[in-house]
Tab-separated table of C-alpha atoms and ligand atoms in Angstrom:
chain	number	residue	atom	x	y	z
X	1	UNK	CA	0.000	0.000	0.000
X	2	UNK	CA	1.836	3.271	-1.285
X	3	UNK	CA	-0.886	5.739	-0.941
X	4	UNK	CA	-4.796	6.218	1.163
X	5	UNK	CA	-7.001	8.428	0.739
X	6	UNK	CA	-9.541	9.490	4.088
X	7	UNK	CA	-12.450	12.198	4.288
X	8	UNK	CA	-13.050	13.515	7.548
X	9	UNK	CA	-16.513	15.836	7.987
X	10	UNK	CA	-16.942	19.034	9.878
X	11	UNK	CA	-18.976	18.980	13.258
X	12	UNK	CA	-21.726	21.692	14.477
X	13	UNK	CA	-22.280	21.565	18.133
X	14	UNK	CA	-26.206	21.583	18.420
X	15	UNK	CA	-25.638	22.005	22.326
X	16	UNK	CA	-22.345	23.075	23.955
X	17	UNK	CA	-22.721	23.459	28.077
X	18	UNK	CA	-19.379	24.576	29.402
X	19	UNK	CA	-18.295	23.635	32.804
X	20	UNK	CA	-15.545	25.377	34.703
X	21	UNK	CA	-12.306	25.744	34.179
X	22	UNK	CA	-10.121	22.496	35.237
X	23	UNK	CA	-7.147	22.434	36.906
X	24	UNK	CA	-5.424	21.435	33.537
X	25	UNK	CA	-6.510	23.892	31.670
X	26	UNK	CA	-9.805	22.690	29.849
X	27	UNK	CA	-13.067	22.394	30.883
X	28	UNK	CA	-15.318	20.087	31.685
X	29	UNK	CA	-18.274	20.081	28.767
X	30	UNK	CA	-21.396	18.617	27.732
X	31	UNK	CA	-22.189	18.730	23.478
X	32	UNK	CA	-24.056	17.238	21.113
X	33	UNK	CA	-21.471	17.038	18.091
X	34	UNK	CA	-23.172	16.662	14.446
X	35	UNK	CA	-21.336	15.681	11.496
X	36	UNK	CA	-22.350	17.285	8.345
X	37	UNK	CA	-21.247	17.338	5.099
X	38	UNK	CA	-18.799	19.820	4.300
X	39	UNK	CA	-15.257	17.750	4.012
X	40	UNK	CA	-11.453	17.769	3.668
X	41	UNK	CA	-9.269	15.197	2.198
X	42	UNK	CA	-6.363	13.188	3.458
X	43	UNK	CA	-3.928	11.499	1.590
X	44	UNK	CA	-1.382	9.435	3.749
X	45	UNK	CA	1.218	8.077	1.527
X	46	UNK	CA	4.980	6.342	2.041
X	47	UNK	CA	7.665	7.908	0.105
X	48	UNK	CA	10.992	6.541	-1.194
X	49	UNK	CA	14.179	8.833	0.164
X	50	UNK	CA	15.380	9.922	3.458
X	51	UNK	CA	13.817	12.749	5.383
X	52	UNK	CA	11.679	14.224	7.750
X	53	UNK	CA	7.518	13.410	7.458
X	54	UNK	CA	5.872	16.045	5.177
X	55	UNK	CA	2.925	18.043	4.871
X	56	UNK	CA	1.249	19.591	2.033
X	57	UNK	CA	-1.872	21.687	2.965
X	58	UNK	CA	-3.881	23.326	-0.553
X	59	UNK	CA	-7.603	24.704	-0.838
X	60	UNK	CA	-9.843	26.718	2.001
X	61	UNK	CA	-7.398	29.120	4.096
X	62	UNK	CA	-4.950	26.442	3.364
X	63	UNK	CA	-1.834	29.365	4.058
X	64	UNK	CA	-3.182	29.008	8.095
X	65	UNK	CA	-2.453	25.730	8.921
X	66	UNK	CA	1.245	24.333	9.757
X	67	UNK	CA	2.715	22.421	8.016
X	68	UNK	CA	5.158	21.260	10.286
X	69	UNK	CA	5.265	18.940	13.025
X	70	UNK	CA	2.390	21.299	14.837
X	71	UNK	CA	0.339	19.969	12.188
X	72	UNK	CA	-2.855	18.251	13.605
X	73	UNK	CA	-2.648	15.333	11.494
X	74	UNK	CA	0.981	14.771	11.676
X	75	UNK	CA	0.740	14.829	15.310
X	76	UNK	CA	-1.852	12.341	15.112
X	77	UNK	CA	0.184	10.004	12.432
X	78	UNK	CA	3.040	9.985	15.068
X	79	UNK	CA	0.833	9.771	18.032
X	80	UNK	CA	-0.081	6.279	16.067
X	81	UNK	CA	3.222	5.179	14.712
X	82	UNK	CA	4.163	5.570	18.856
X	83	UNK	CA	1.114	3.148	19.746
X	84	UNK	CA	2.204	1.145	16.901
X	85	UNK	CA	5.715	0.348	18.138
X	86	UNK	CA	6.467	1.722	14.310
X	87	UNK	CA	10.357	3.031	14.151
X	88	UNK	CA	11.620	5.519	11.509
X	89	UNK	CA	12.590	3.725	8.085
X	90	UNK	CA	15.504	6.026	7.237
X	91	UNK	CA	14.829	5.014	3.310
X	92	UNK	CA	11.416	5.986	3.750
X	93	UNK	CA	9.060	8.649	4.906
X	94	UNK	CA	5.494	10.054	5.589
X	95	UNK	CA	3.926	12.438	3.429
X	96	UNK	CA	0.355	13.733	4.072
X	97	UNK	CA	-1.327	15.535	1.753
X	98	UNK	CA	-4.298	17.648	2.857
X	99	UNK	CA	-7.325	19.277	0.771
X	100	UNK	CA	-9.031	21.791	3.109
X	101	UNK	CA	-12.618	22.451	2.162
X	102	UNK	CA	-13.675	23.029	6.137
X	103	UNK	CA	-12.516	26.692	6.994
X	104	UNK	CA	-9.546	26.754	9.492
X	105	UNK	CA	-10.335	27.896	13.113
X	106	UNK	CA	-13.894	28.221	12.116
X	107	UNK	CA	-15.169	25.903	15.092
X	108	UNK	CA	-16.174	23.647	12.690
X	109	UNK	CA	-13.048	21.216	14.067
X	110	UNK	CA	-11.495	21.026	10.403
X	111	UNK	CA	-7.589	20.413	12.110
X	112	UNK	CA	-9.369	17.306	14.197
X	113	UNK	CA	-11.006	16.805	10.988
X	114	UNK	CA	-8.089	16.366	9.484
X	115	UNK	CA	-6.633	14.398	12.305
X	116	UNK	CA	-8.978	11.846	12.407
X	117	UNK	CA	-8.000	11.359	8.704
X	118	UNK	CA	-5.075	10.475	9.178
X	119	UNK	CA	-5.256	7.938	11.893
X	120	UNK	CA	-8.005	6.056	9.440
X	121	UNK	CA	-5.135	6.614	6.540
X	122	UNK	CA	-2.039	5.609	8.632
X	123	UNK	CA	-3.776	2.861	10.448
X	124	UNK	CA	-4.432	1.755	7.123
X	125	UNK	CA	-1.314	2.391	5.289
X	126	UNK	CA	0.598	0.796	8.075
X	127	UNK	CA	-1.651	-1.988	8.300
X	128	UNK	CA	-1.935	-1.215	12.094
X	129	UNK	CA	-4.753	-3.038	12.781
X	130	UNK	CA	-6.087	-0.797	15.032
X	131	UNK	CA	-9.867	-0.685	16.202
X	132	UNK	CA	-12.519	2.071	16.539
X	133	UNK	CA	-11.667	1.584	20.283
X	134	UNK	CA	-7.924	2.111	20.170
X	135	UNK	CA	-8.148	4.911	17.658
X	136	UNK	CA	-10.626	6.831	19.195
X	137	UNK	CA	-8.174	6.352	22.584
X	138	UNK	CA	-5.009	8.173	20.499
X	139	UNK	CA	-7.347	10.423	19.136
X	140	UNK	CA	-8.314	11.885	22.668
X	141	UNK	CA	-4.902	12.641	23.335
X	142	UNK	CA	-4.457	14.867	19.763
X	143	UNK	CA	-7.713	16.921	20.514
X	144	UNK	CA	-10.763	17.206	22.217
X	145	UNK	CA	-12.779	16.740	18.876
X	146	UNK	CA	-10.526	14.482	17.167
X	147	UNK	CA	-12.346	11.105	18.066
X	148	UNK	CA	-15.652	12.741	17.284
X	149	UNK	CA	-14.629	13.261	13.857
X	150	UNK	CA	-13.937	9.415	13.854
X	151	UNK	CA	-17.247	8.462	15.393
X	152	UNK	CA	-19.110	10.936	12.782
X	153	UNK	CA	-23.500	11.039	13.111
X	154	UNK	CA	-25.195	12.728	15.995
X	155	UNK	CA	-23.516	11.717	19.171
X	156	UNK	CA	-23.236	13.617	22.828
X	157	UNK	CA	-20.030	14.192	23.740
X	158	UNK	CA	-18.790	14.872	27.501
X	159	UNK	CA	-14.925	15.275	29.601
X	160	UNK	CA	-13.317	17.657	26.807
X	161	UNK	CA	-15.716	16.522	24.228
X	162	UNK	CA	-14.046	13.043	23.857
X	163	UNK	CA	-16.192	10.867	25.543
X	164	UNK	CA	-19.111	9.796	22.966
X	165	UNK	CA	-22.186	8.545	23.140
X	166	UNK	CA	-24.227	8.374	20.142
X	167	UNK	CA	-27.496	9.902	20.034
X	168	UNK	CA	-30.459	7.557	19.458
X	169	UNK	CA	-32.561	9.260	16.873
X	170	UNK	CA	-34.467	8.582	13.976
X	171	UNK	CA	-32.637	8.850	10.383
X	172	UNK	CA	-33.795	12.376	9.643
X	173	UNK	CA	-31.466	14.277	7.467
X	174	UNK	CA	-31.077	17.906	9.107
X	175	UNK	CA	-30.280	20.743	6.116
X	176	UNK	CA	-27.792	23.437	7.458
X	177	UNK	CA	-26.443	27.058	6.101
X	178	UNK	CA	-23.030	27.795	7.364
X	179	UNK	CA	-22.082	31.320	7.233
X	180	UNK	CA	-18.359	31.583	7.387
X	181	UNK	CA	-16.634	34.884	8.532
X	182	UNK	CA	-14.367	36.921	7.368
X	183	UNK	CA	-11.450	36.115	10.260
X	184	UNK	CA	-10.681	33.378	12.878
X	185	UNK	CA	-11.153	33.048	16.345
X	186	UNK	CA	-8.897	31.234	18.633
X	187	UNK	CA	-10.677	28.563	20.839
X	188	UNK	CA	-8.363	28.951	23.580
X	189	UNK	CA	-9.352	32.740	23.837
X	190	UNK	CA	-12.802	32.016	23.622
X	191	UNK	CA	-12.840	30.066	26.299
X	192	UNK	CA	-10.515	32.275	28.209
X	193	UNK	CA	-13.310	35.145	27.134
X	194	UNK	CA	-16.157	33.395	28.768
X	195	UNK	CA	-14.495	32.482	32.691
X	196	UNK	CA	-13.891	36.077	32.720
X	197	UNK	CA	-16.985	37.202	31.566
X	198	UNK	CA	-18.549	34.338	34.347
X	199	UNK	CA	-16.185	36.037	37.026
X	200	UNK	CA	-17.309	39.216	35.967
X	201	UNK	CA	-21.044	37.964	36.428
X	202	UNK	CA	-20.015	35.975	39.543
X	203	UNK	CA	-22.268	33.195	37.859
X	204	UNK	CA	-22.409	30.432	39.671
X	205	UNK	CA	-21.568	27.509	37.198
X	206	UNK	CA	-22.614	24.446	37.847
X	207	UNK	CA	-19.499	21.799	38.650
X	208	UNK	CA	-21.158	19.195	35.919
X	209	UNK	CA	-23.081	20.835	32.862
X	210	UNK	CA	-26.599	19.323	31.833
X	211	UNK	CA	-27.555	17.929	29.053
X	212	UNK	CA	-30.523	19.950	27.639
X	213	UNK	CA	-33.816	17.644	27.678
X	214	UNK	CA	-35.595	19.752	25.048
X	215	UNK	CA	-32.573	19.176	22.770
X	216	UNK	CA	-32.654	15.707	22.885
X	217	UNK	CA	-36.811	14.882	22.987
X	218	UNK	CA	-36.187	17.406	19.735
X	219	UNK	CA	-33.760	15.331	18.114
X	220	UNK	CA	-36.234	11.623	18.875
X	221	UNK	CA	-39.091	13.600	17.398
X	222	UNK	CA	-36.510	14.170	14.188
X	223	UNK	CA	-38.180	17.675	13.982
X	224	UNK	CA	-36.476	19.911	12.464
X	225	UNK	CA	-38.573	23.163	14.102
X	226	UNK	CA	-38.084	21.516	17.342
X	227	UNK	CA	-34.600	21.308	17.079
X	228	UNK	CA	-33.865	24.407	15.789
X	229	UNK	CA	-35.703	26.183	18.712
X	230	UNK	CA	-33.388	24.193	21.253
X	231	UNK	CA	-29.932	24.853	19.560
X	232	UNK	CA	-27.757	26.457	22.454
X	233	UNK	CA	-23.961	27.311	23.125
X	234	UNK	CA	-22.697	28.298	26.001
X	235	UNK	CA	-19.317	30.019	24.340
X	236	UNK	CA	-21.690	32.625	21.855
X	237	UNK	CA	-21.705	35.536	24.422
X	238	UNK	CA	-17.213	34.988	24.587
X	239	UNK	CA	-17.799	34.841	20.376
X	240	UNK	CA	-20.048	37.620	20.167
X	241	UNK	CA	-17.895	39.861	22.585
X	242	UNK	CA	-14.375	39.070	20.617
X	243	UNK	CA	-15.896	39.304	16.953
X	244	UNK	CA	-19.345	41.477	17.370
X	245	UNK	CA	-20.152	41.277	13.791
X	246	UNK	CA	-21.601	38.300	14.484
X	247	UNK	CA	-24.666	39.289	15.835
X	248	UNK	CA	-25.415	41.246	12.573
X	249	UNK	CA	-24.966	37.461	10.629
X	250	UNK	CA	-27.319	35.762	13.600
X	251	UNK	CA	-30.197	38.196	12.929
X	252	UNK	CA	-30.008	37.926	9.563
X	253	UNK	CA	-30.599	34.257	9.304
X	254	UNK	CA	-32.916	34.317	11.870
X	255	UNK	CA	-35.099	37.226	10.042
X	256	UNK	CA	-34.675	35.453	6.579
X	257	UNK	CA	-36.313	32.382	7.985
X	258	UNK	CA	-33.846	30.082	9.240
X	259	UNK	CA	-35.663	27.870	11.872
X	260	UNK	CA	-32.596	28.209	14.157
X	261	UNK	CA	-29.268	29.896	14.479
X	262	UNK	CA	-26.412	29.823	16.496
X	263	UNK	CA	-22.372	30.638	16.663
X	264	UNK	CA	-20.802	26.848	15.936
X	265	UNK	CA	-18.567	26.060	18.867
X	266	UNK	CA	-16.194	28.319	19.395
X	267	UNK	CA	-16.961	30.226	16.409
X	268	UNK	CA	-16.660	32.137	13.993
X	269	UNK	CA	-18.848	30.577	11.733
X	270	UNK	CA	-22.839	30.775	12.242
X	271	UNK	CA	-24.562	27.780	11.619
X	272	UNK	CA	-28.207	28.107	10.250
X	273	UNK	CA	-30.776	25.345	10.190
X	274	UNK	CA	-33.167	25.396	7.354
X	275	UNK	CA	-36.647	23.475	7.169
X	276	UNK	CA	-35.519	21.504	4.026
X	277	UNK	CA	-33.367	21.528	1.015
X	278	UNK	CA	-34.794	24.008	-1.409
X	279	UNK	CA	-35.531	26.190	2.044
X	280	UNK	CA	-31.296	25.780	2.855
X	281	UNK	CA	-30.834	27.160	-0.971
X	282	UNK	CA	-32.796	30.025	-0.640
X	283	UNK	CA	-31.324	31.260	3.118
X	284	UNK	CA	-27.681	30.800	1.501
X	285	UNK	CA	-28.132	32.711	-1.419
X	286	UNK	CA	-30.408	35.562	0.465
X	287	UNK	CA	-27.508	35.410	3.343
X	288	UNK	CA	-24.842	35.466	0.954
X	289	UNK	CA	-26.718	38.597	-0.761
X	290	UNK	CA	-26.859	40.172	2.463
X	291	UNK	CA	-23.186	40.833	2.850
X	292	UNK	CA	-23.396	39.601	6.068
X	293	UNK	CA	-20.129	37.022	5.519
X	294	UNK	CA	-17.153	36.352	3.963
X	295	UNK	CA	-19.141	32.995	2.107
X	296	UNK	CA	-21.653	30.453	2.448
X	297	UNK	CA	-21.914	26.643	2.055
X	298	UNK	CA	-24.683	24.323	2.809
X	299	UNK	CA	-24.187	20.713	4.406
X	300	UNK	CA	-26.712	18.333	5.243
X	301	UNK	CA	-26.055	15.929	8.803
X	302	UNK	CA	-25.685	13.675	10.354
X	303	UNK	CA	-23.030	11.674	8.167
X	304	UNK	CA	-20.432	9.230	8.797
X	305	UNK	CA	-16.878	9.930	10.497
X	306	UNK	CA	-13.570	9.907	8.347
X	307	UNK	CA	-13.789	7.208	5.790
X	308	UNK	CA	-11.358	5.728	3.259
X	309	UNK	CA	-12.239	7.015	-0.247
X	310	UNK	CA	-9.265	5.130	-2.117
X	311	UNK	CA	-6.406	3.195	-1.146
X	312	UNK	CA	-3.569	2.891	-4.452
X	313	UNK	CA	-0.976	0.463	-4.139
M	401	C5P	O1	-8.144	19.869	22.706
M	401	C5P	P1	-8.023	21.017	21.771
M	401	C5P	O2	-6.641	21.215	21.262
M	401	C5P	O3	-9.035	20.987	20.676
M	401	C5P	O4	-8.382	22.314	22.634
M	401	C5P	C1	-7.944	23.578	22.280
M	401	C5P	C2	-8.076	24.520	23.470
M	401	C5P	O5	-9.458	24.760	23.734
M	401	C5P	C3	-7.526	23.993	24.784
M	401	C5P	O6	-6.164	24.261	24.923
M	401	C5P	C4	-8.364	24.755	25.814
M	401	C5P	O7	-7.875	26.070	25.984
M	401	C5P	C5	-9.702	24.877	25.121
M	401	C5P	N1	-10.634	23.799	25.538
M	401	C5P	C6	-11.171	23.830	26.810
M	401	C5P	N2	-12.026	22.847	27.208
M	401	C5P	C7	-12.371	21.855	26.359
M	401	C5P	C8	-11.839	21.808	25.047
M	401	C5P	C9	-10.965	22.800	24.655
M	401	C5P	O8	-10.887	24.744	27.594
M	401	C5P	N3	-13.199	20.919	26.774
């Protein structure tokens, strides 16, 4: 096997409850991750010649993302070839090409995206033999979202995201606008933005965050008005505060008939849920009309995690 190609989707957070701050630095959560499909491309492949492991990065905001070893998915390649017991071949090395379509630092989680990739590629590649249950264990230790983007669907995540549960729920296909913004936000800041504006507040926050009821009875029912009436995030108000020009995108949605809005994780993009297809085209082309962002896409969710797409020996 010389070459495999992955594709990894981009998560929405329908719900995102934010604990406090932990003593290592995160926070305890709970979310309800969707995949949707919007997707970037992997390509793990071995290459004759000595040398370090490479990455290429082309396509959306593709001059953003390091391509060194910083580099989500290269992190997450040696994270496996660690598990593996896999030593350097000095005739041989790594090179991992990726094709960004998910916006970078959008809090859409296109670098766990991208991640998850290339664990599916690698373990593949390598012929690791690695299960959903081992990968999904590595994963956890590249990001908080990375084993999400492996598990893919509807599925509640709680610690720092990484502990899944999938969501029972019937097979109903949920149509989304994402509105992505002209700039980035960093997710560390955000949260940073939000315990201050809590001390500020002095809100009490509770020590374990709750999964929202209506949220979930929404997502059973598989309707869509439901659900978009119970989408919720906890980091908006930290968003809103470090990139205002949000709020402007929000109300638009909202007032062009989107049955739901909200500020996906950390942000910046605004995620808009639409009550079917042809309603989806008509919000992104009257959003993109309205000036409101940088661009729109639509996706439709849940679909799978990263999957192989083509494997060339
Ligand atoms: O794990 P990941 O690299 O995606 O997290 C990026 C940053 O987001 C963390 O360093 C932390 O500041 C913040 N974070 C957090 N609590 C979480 C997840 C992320 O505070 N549950």
């Amino acid at each position: 096997m010389t070459g495999v190609t992955v594709r990894a989707p981009a998560k929405i957070n329908l719900q995102l409850a934010v604990g406090p701050l932990r003593d290592d630095g995160y926070h305890d959560l709970v979310t309800v991750f969707q995949a949707v499909s919007l997707y970037d491309e992997v390509t793990a492949a071995i290459v004759d010649g000595p040398g370090e492991d490479v990455v290429g990065v082309s396509g959306e905001g593709a001059d953003s993302v390091p391509a060194g070893p910083d580099n989500l998915a290269l992190r997450a390649a040696t994270a496996l070839a660690q598990v593996a017991g896999l030593s350097p071949d000095p005739g041989r090395h790594l090179e991992i090409t990726i094709r960004k379509r998910i916006p970078v630092a959008a809090g859409l989680a296109g670098g766990s995206g991208d991640a998850a990739a290339a664990l599916v590629a690698c373990n593949e590649l390598w012929a690791g033999g690695f299960g959903p249950p081992q990968l999904a264990e590595i994963a956890a230790r590249v990001g908080s979202d990375v084993a999400f983007a492996l598990l893919g669907g509807t599925a509640v995540g709680r610690g720092r995201g990484e502990q899944l549960t999938p969501a029972l729920a019937p097979a109903t296909q949920y149509h989304w606008v994402l509105a992505f913004a002209d700039g980035h936000l960093s997710t560390p800041e955000v949260y940073a933005t939000l315990d201050r504006q809590r001390a500020r507040a002095r809100e009490q926050v509770p020590a374990e965050p709750g999964l929202d009821p209506a949220l979930m009875s929404a997502l059973r029912s598989g309707d869509a008005r439901l659900v978009g009436r119970a989408l919720s995030n906890d980091l908006q108000p930290a968003a809103l505060s470090l990139f205002p020009a949000l709020r402007k995108t929000l109300a638009a949605g909202l007032e062009l008939g989107a049955l739901g809005a909200l500020v996906s994780g950390s942000g910046p993009t605004c995620v808009f849920l639409a009550a079917s297809a042809d309603r989806a085209l008509d919000l992104a082309a009257s959003l993109s009309g309205a000036g409101v962002c940088r661009s729109v896409a639509r996706a439709s969710g849940p679909v799978p995690g990263a999957a192989i797409v083509s494997a060339a020996r």
